[in-house]
Tab-separated table of C-alpha atoms and ligand atoms in Angstrom:
chain	number	residue	atom	x	y	z
A	120	MET	CA	-60.925	39.133	-78.453
A	121	SER	CA	-62.790	42.323	-79.443
A	122	GLY	CA	-64.527	44.509	-76.844
A	123	ALA	CA	-67.956	43.196	-77.929
A	124	ASP	CA	-66.748	39.571	-77.634
A	125	ASP	CA	-65.415	40.378	-74.157
A	126	ILE	CA	-68.757	41.761	-73.031
A	127	ASP	CA	-70.566	38.802	-74.552
A	128	ALA	CA	-68.318	36.321	-72.736
A	129	PHE	CA	-68.730	38.179	-69.419
A	130	ARG	CA	-72.519	38.310	-69.891
A	131	ARG	CA	-72.802	34.588	-70.572
A	132	ALA	CA	-70.538	33.604	-67.669
A	133	PHE	CA	-72.264	36.029	-65.274
A	134	THR	CA	-75.708	34.745	-66.285
A	135	LEU	CA	-74.563	31.190	-65.580
A	136	ALA	CA	-73.184	32.230	-62.178
A	137	LEU	CA	-76.555	33.794	-61.280
A	138	ILE	CA	-78.512	30.727	-62.431
A	139	GLU	CA	-76.212	28.471	-60.404
A	140	GLY	CA	-76.365	30.802	-57.390
A	141	ASP	CA	-72.555	31.044	-57.396
A	142	ALA	CA	-71.885	34.354	-55.606
A	143	LEU	CA	-68.092	33.946	-55.657
A	144	ALA	CA	-67.962	33.327	-59.418
A	145	ALA	CA	-70.259	36.332	-59.987
A	146	GLU	CA	-68.008	38.621	-57.913
A	147	VAL	CA	-64.837	37.381	-59.585
A	148	LEU	CA	-66.374	38.005	-63.031
A	149	ILE	CA	-67.358	41.567	-62.178
A	150	ARG	CA	-63.882	42.229	-60.748
A	151	GLU	CA	-62.413	40.913	-64.009
A	152	ALA	CA	-64.772	43.110	-66.031
A	153	MET	CA	-63.626	46.142	-63.985
A	154	ASP	CA	-59.986	45.123	-64.487
A	155	ALA	CA	-60.718	44.874	-68.232
A	156	LYS	CA	-61.662	48.585	-67.974
A	157	LEU	CA	-65.343	48.105	-68.779
A	158	THR	CA	-67.177	51.105	-67.353
A	159	VAL	CA	-69.671	50.738	-64.522
A	160	ALA	CA	-72.491	51.740	-66.888
A	161	LEU	CA	-71.447	49.133	-69.451
A	162	ILE	CA	-71.231	46.428	-66.783
A	163	ASP	CA	-74.675	47.403	-65.466
A	164	ASP	CA	-76.383	47.673	-68.868
A	165	GLU	CA	-74.635	44.953	-70.841
A	166	ILE	CA	-73.794	42.290	-68.258
A	167	ILE	CA	-75.848	42.519	-65.054
A	168	ALA	CA	-79.244	43.669	-66.404
A	169	PRO	CA	-79.415	41.140	-69.294
A	170	ALA	CA	-78.404	38.332	-66.914
A	171	LEU	CA	-81.243	39.273	-64.573
A	172	TYR	CA	-83.718	39.389	-67.509
A	173	ILE	CA	-82.789	35.775	-68.327
A	174	VAL	CA	-83.179	34.771	-64.670
A	175	GLY	CA	-86.643	36.413	-64.749
A	176	GLU	CA	-87.620	34.482	-67.891
A	177	LEU	CA	-86.412	31.180	-66.408
A	178	TRP	CA	-88.505	31.853	-63.305
A	179	GLU	CA	-91.565	32.783	-65.406
A	180	GLN	CA	-91.201	29.544	-67.382
A	181	GLY	CA	-90.956	27.568	-64.154
A	182	ASN	CA	-87.371	26.491	-64.823
A	183	ILE	CA	-86.032	27.986	-61.598
A	184	SER	CA	-87.762	28.527	-58.252
A	185	VAL	CA	-88.678	31.791	-56.529
A	186	ALA	CA	-85.888	31.103	-54.028
A	187	GLU	CA	-83.358	30.787	-56.844
A	188	GLU	CA	-84.593	34.016	-58.406
A	189	HIS	CA	-84.264	35.746	-54.996
A	190	LEU	CA	-80.739	34.393	-54.571
A	191	ALA	CA	-79.741	35.717	-58.031
A	192	THR	CA	-81.071	39.171	-57.084
A	193	GLU	CA	-79.218	39.036	-53.754
A	194	ILE	CA	-75.972	38.219	-55.594
A	195	VAL	CA	-76.526	41.210	-57.902
A	196	VAL	CA	-77.044	43.508	-54.904
A	197	ARG	CA	-73.714	42.295	-53.464
A	198	VAL	CA	-71.990	42.853	-56.790
A	199	LEU	CA	-73.308	46.432	-56.952
A	200	ALA	CA	-71.858	47.044	-53.474
A	201	LEU	CA	-68.546	45.661	-54.720
A	202	GLN	CA	-68.557	48.116	-57.635
A	203	ARG	CA	-69.238	50.993	-55.213
A	204	GLU	CA	-66.439	49.885	-52.878
A	205	ALA	CA	-63.947	49.622	-55.760
A	206	ARG	CA	-64.827	53.182	-56.841
A	207	ARG	CA	-64.501	54.488	-53.276
A	208	VAL	CA	-61.031	52.949	-52.812
A	209	ALA	CA	-59.830	54.255	-56.197
A	210	GLY	CA	-61.238	57.697	-55.304
A	211	GLU	CA	-59.339	57.758	-51.999
A	212	ARG	CA	-56.081	56.879	-53.726
A	213	GLN	CA	-56.502	59.789	-56.134
A	214	GLY	CA	-55.587	62.250	-53.407
A	215	HIS	CA	-52.170	60.634	-52.918
A	216	ARG	CA	-48.972	61.136	-54.876
A	217	VAL	CA	-46.381	58.374	-55.108
A	218	VAL	CA	-42.902	59.124	-56.476
A	219	LEU	CA	-40.912	56.380	-58.193
A	220	ALA	CA	-37.164	56.401	-58.694
A	221	ALA	CA	-34.097	54.248	-59.145
A	222	PRO	CA	-31.110	55.385	-57.048
A	223	SER	CA	-28.031	57.068	-58.441
A	224	GLY	CA	-26.194	54.840	-60.954
A	225	GLU	CA	-29.081	52.362	-61.349
A	226	GLN	CA	-30.191	51.884	-64.981
A	227	HIS	CA	-32.629	48.969	-64.585
A	228	VAL	CA	-36.148	50.398	-64.529
A	229	VAL	CA	-38.442	47.784	-66.077
A	230	ALA	CA	-39.823	46.694	-62.668
A	231	LEU	CA	-40.287	50.363	-61.706
A	232	ARG	CA	-42.297	50.943	-64.897
A	233	MET	CA	-44.496	47.961	-63.968
A	234	VAL	CA	-44.963	49.497	-60.517
A	235	HIS	CA	-45.882	52.814	-62.165
A	236	ASN	CA	-48.584	51.133	-64.283
A	237	LEU	CA	-50.025	49.241	-61.317
A	238	LEU	CA	-50.183	52.299	-59.049
A	239	HIS	CA	-51.603	54.489	-61.802
A	240	ASP	CA	-54.306	51.923	-62.642
A	241	ALA	CA	-55.169	51.619	-58.947
A	242	GLY	CA	-55.895	55.364	-58.848
A	243	TYR	CA	-52.680	56.804	-57.354
A	244	GLU	CA	-51.002	59.860	-58.817
A	245	ALA	CA	-47.813	58.024	-59.721
A	246	VAL	CA	-44.861	60.214	-60.706
A	247	MET	CA	-42.044	58.377	-62.458
A	248	LEU	CA	-38.592	59.976	-62.130
A	249	GLY	CA	-36.855	57.044	-63.828
A	250	ALA	CA	-33.284	55.756	-63.752
A	251	SER	CA	-30.313	57.014	-61.728
A	252	VAL	CA	-31.848	59.779	-59.632
A	253	PRO	CA	-29.271	61.431	-57.330
A	254	THR	CA	-30.265	61.300	-53.650
A	255	GLU	CA	-30.253	65.104	-53.210
A	256	ALA	CA	-32.439	65.583	-56.287
A	257	LEU	CA	-34.932	63.013	-54.997
A	258	ALA	CA	-35.009	64.697	-51.576
A	259	GLU	CA	-35.609	68.136	-53.156
A	260	PHE	CA	-38.358	66.691	-55.322
A	261	ALA	CA	-39.995	65.133	-52.265
A	262	ILE	CA	-39.953	68.469	-50.425
A	263	ARG	CA	-41.608	70.264	-53.349
A	264	HIS	CA	-44.098	67.609	-54.435
A	265	ARG	CA	-44.990	66.104	-51.036
A	266	PRO	CA	-45.521	62.437	-51.944
A	267	GLY	CA	-47.309	60.086	-49.541
A	268	ALA	CA	-44.929	57.327	-50.545
A	269	VAL	CA	-41.626	56.910	-52.375
A	270	CYS	CA	-41.057	53.708	-54.361
A	271	LEU	CA	-37.447	52.749	-55.015
A	272	SER	CA	-36.038	49.964	-57.161
A	273	ALA	CA	-32.471	48.732	-57.492
A	274	THR	CA	-31.091	45.728	-59.359
A	275	MET	CA	-27.380	46.384	-58.855
A	276	PRO	CA	-26.300	45.931	-55.217
A	277	VAL	CA	-26.643	49.094	-53.100
A	278	PRO	CA	-24.425	49.009	-49.962
A	279	ALA	CA	-26.534	49.069	-46.761
A	280	ALA	CA	-24.914	52.368	-45.655
A	281	GLU	CA	-25.986	53.986	-48.950
A	282	VAL	CA	-29.529	52.669	-48.568
A	283	ASP	CA	-29.636	54.171	-45.089
A	284	LEU	CA	-28.277	57.522	-46.271
A	285	LEU	CA	-30.727	57.626	-49.184
A	286	ILE	CA	-33.746	56.936	-47.000
A	287	GLN	CA	-32.600	59.304	-44.256
A	288	THR	CA	-31.941	62.165	-46.682
A	289	VAL	CA	-35.352	61.893	-48.342
A	290	HIS	CA	-37.023	61.353	-44.965
A	291	LEU	CA	-35.455	64.543	-43.631
A	292	GLY	CA	-37.122	66.566	-46.380
A	293	ARG	CA	-40.420	64.695	-46.291
A	294	PRO	CA	-40.888	63.045	-42.871
A	295	HIS	CA	-44.415	61.844	-43.707
A	296	ALA	CA	-43.431	59.826	-46.767
A	297	ALA	CA	-43.419	56.041	-46.510
A	298	PHE	CA	-40.824	54.008	-48.441
A	299	VAL	CA	-41.724	50.977	-50.533
A	300	VAL	CA	-38.633	49.385	-52.019
A	301	GLY	CA	-37.925	46.395	-54.215
A	302	GLY	CA	-35.341	44.772	-56.420
A	303	ARG	CA	-32.378	42.455	-55.922
A	304	GLY	CA	-30.085	45.428	-55.239
A	305	PHE	CA	-31.983	46.292	-52.048
A	306	ALA	CA	-32.726	42.747	-50.853
A	307	GLY	CA	-31.380	42.199	-47.338
A	308	ARG	CA	-30.024	45.752	-47.146
A	309	VAL	CA	-33.123	47.684	-46.144
A	310	PRO	CA	-33.334	48.807	-42.513
A	311	ALA	CA	-36.188	47.118	-40.631
A	312	ARG	CA	-37.974	50.266	-39.488
A	313	ALA	CA	-41.571	51.444	-39.438
A	314	GLY	CA	-42.379	53.303	-42.635
A	315	ILE	CA	-40.075	51.174	-44.821
A	316	ALA	CA	-41.443	48.105	-46.614
A	317	PHE	CA	-39.625	45.704	-48.917
A	318	CYS	CA	-41.493	43.912	-51.744
A	319	ASP	CA	-40.307	40.786	-53.548
A	320	ARG	CA	-42.716	41.235	-56.435
A	321	VAL	CA	-44.516	44.064	-58.179
A	322	THR	CA	-47.881	42.396	-57.458
A	323	GLU	CA	-47.435	43.405	-53.803
A	324	VAL	CA	-47.041	47.108	-54.479
A	325	VAL	CA	-50.622	48.466	-54.408
A	326	GLU	CA	-51.470	46.694	-51.155
A	327	THR	CA	-48.159	47.783	-49.604
A	328	VAL	CA	-48.542	51.424	-50.655
A	329	ASP	CA	-52.174	51.388	-49.395
A	330	ALA	CA	-50.997	50.218	-45.972
A	331	ALA	CA	-48.015	52.613	-45.911
A	332	VAL	CA	-50.069	55.671	-46.869
A	333	GLN	CA	-52.771	54.822	-44.329
A	334	ARG	CA	-50.204	54.412	-41.551
A	335	ALA	CA	-48.512	57.685	-42.516
A	336	GLN	CA	-51.877	59.476	-42.092
A	337	PHE	CA	-52.004	58.407	-38.432
A	338	ASN	CA	-48.466	59.764	-37.734
B	677	B12	C1	-32.646	44.739	-69.258
B	677	B12	C2	-31.333	44.623	-68.490
B	677	B12	C3	-30.462	45.713	-68.565
B	677	B12	C4	-30.794	46.997	-69.283
B	677	B12	C5	-31.768	47.822	-68.414
B	677	B12	C6	-32.678	48.702	-69.271
B	677	B12	C7	-33.784	49.319	-68.495
B	677	B12	N1	-34.285	50.406	-69.073
B	677	B12	O1	-34.195	48.865	-67.448
B	677	B12	C8	-29.390	47.666	-69.434
B	677	B12	C9	-28.812	47.317	-70.810
B	677	B12	C10	-29.311	49.174	-69.270
B	677	B12	C11	-28.585	46.916	-68.387
B	677	B12	C12	-27.390	47.379	-67.912
B	677	B12	C13	-26.583	46.660	-67.044
B	677	B12	N2	-26.800	45.429	-66.603
B	677	B12	CO1	-28.501	44.505	-66.795
B	677	B12	N3	-29.908	43.327	-67.106
B	677	B12	C14	-31.042	43.474	-67.735
B	677	B12	C15	-31.866	42.180	-67.631
B	677	B12	C16	-31.722	41.441	-68.943
B	677	B12	C17	-33.354	42.337	-67.308
B	677	B12	C18	-33.642	43.179	-66.050
B	677	B12	C19	-35.113	43.345	-65.927
B	677	B12	O2	-35.693	44.314	-66.406
B	677	B12	N4	-35.820	42.365	-65.311
B	677	B12	C20	-37.274	42.316	-65.242
B	677	B12	C21	-37.789	42.937	-63.948
B	677	B12	C22	-39.318	43.070	-64.012
B	677	B12	O3	-37.498	42.077	-62.899
B	677	B12	P1	-36.632	42.489	-61.643
B	677	B12	O4	-35.848	43.693	-61.938
B	677	B12	O5	-35.951	41.268	-61.189
B	677	B12	O6	-37.730	42.936	-60.542
B	677	B12	C23	-38.576	42.004	-59.860
B	677	B12	C24	-38.492	42.145	-58.361
B	677	B12	O7	-37.202	42.392	-57.890
B	677	B12	C25	-39.485	43.225	-58.027
B	677	B12	N5	-39.077	44.626	-57.967
B	677	B12	C26	-37.995	45.216	-58.452
B	677	B12	N6	-37.997	46.507	-58.154
B	677	B12	C27	-39.109	46.768	-57.462
B	677	B12	C28	-39.576	47.951	-56.884
B	677	B12	C29	-40.772	47.950	-56.197
B	677	B12	C30	-41.279	49.218	-55.590
B	677	B12	C31	-41.497	46.737	-56.083
B	677	B12	C32	-42.787	46.733	-55.386
B	677	B12	C33	-41.027	45.563	-56.648
B	677	B12	C34	-39.830	45.585	-57.321
B	677	B12	O8	-40.454	43.109	-59.024
B	677	B12	C35	-39.997	42.377	-60.168
B	677	B12	C36	-40.845	41.146	-60.361
B	677	B12	O9	-42.077	41.222	-59.776
B	677	B12	C37	-31.142	41.450	-66.439
B	677	B12	C38	-31.269	39.920	-66.478
B	677	B12	C39	-31.884	39.390	-65.212
B	677	B12	N7	-31.613	38.158	-64.893
B	677	B12	O10	-32.584	40.082	-64.519
B	677	B12	C40	-29.725	42.008	-66.544
B	677	B12	C41	-28.874	42.127	-65.284
B	677	B12	C42	-29.725	42.633	-64.136
B	677	B12	N8	-27.894	43.128	-65.638
B	677	B12	C43	-26.724	42.869	-65.163
B	677	B12	C44	-25.572	43.665	-65.390
B	677	B12	C45	-24.256	43.095	-64.910
B	677	B12	C46	-25.650	44.900	-66.041
B	677	B12	C47	-24.515	45.889	-66.330
B	677	B12	C48	-23.450	46.032	-65.229
B	677	B12	C49	-23.880	45.458	-67.678
B	677	B12	C50	-22.706	46.320	-68.108
B	677	B12	N9	-21.544	45.728	-67.979
B	677	B12	O11	-22.870	47.430	-68.498
B	677	B12	C51	-25.279	47.187	-66.556
B	677	B12	C52	-25.475	47.961	-65.247
B	677	B12	C53	-26.298	49.199	-65.406
B	677	B12	C54	-26.574	49.873	-64.096
B	677	B12	N10	-25.579	50.514	-63.504
B	677	B12	O12	-27.682	49.807	-63.608
B	677	B12	C55	-26.701	41.618	-64.338
B	677	B12	C56	-26.683	41.949	-62.850
B	677	B12	C57	-25.823	41.021	-62.034
B	677	B12	C58	-25.669	41.554	-60.643
B	677	B12	N11	-26.686	41.509	-59.818
B	677	B12	O13	-24.637	42.034	-60.315
B	677	B12	C59	-27.978	40.885	-64.866
B	677	B12	C60	-28.643	39.963	-63.832
B	677	B12	C61	-27.544	40.093	-66.126
B	677	B12	C62	-26.667	38.922	-65.796
B	677	B12	N12	-27.221	37.710	-65.737
B	677	B12	O14	-25.495	39.077	-65.594
B	677	B12	N13	-29.203	45.775	-68.024
């Protein structure tokens, strides 16, 4: 689908949601439009405003009631608040750096690259160090670049003692950093301590880093 087709499809679906008074569908559509990287201005001018014009015409022609027109406007006001909230959250994340690395010897980094994309798109300053990063080098990097969180991924099994040493060494240099780890190599080997979270899937990462960074701010 081209960009213009995308906007057209969003506009038609959003208009229908307003006419049907379906607030949930309207919010989901605007979230999807934001995820599709349509700018706020484009969403306002090309999706929301034209939908409201149609609602106005339907009301003028007596096809929908005043109450339905009011409900459509109320839904739009909620959607505008949603846009503002999404911008605020992304803005807050911009002040935080997250470092990503695979431990020494680990060559599998596809999941870590997915994590990098997700964190970057969410507004974090995501710094990818890549495969096989020696523990000391990661600790030095953390001291110099002061990340709010460190994301680690391992596919090949990492012995629990090595996981502990890795986390302790980096923690020593950067006590405020939270750890978000994932991958089969870490599963069941991560110490259950505050400030360390394990994720099964990359979809969990933004929410987990949000929570970890917020908690670190209170420490
Ligand atoms: C591609 C690949 C490679 C590539 C990696 C290239 C690269 N740039 O990444 C190369 C060729 C280098 C490679 C090398 C090896 N590989 Co390999 N490889 C794979 C393969 C085919 C895909 C791995 C992958 O990218 N998966 C896709 C990602 C997205 O999924 P995932 O890693 O499972 O991650 C998910 C979750 O765990 C989580 N997650 C993971 N990390 C993180 C981190 C965070 C922060 C979060 C939030 C979430 C998260 O999110 C993902 C899904 O949501 C797998 C096959 C398989 N079944 O996985 C074998 C596989 C992993 N490899 C294997 C092996 C044996 C090897 C080698 C030893 C082969 C050899 N003899 O040289 C070497 C070891 C290299 C090393 N020391 O690391 C075995 C591992 C078996 C084991 N556990 O012991 C597998 C399973 C193949 C097999 N069936 O035997 N490999």
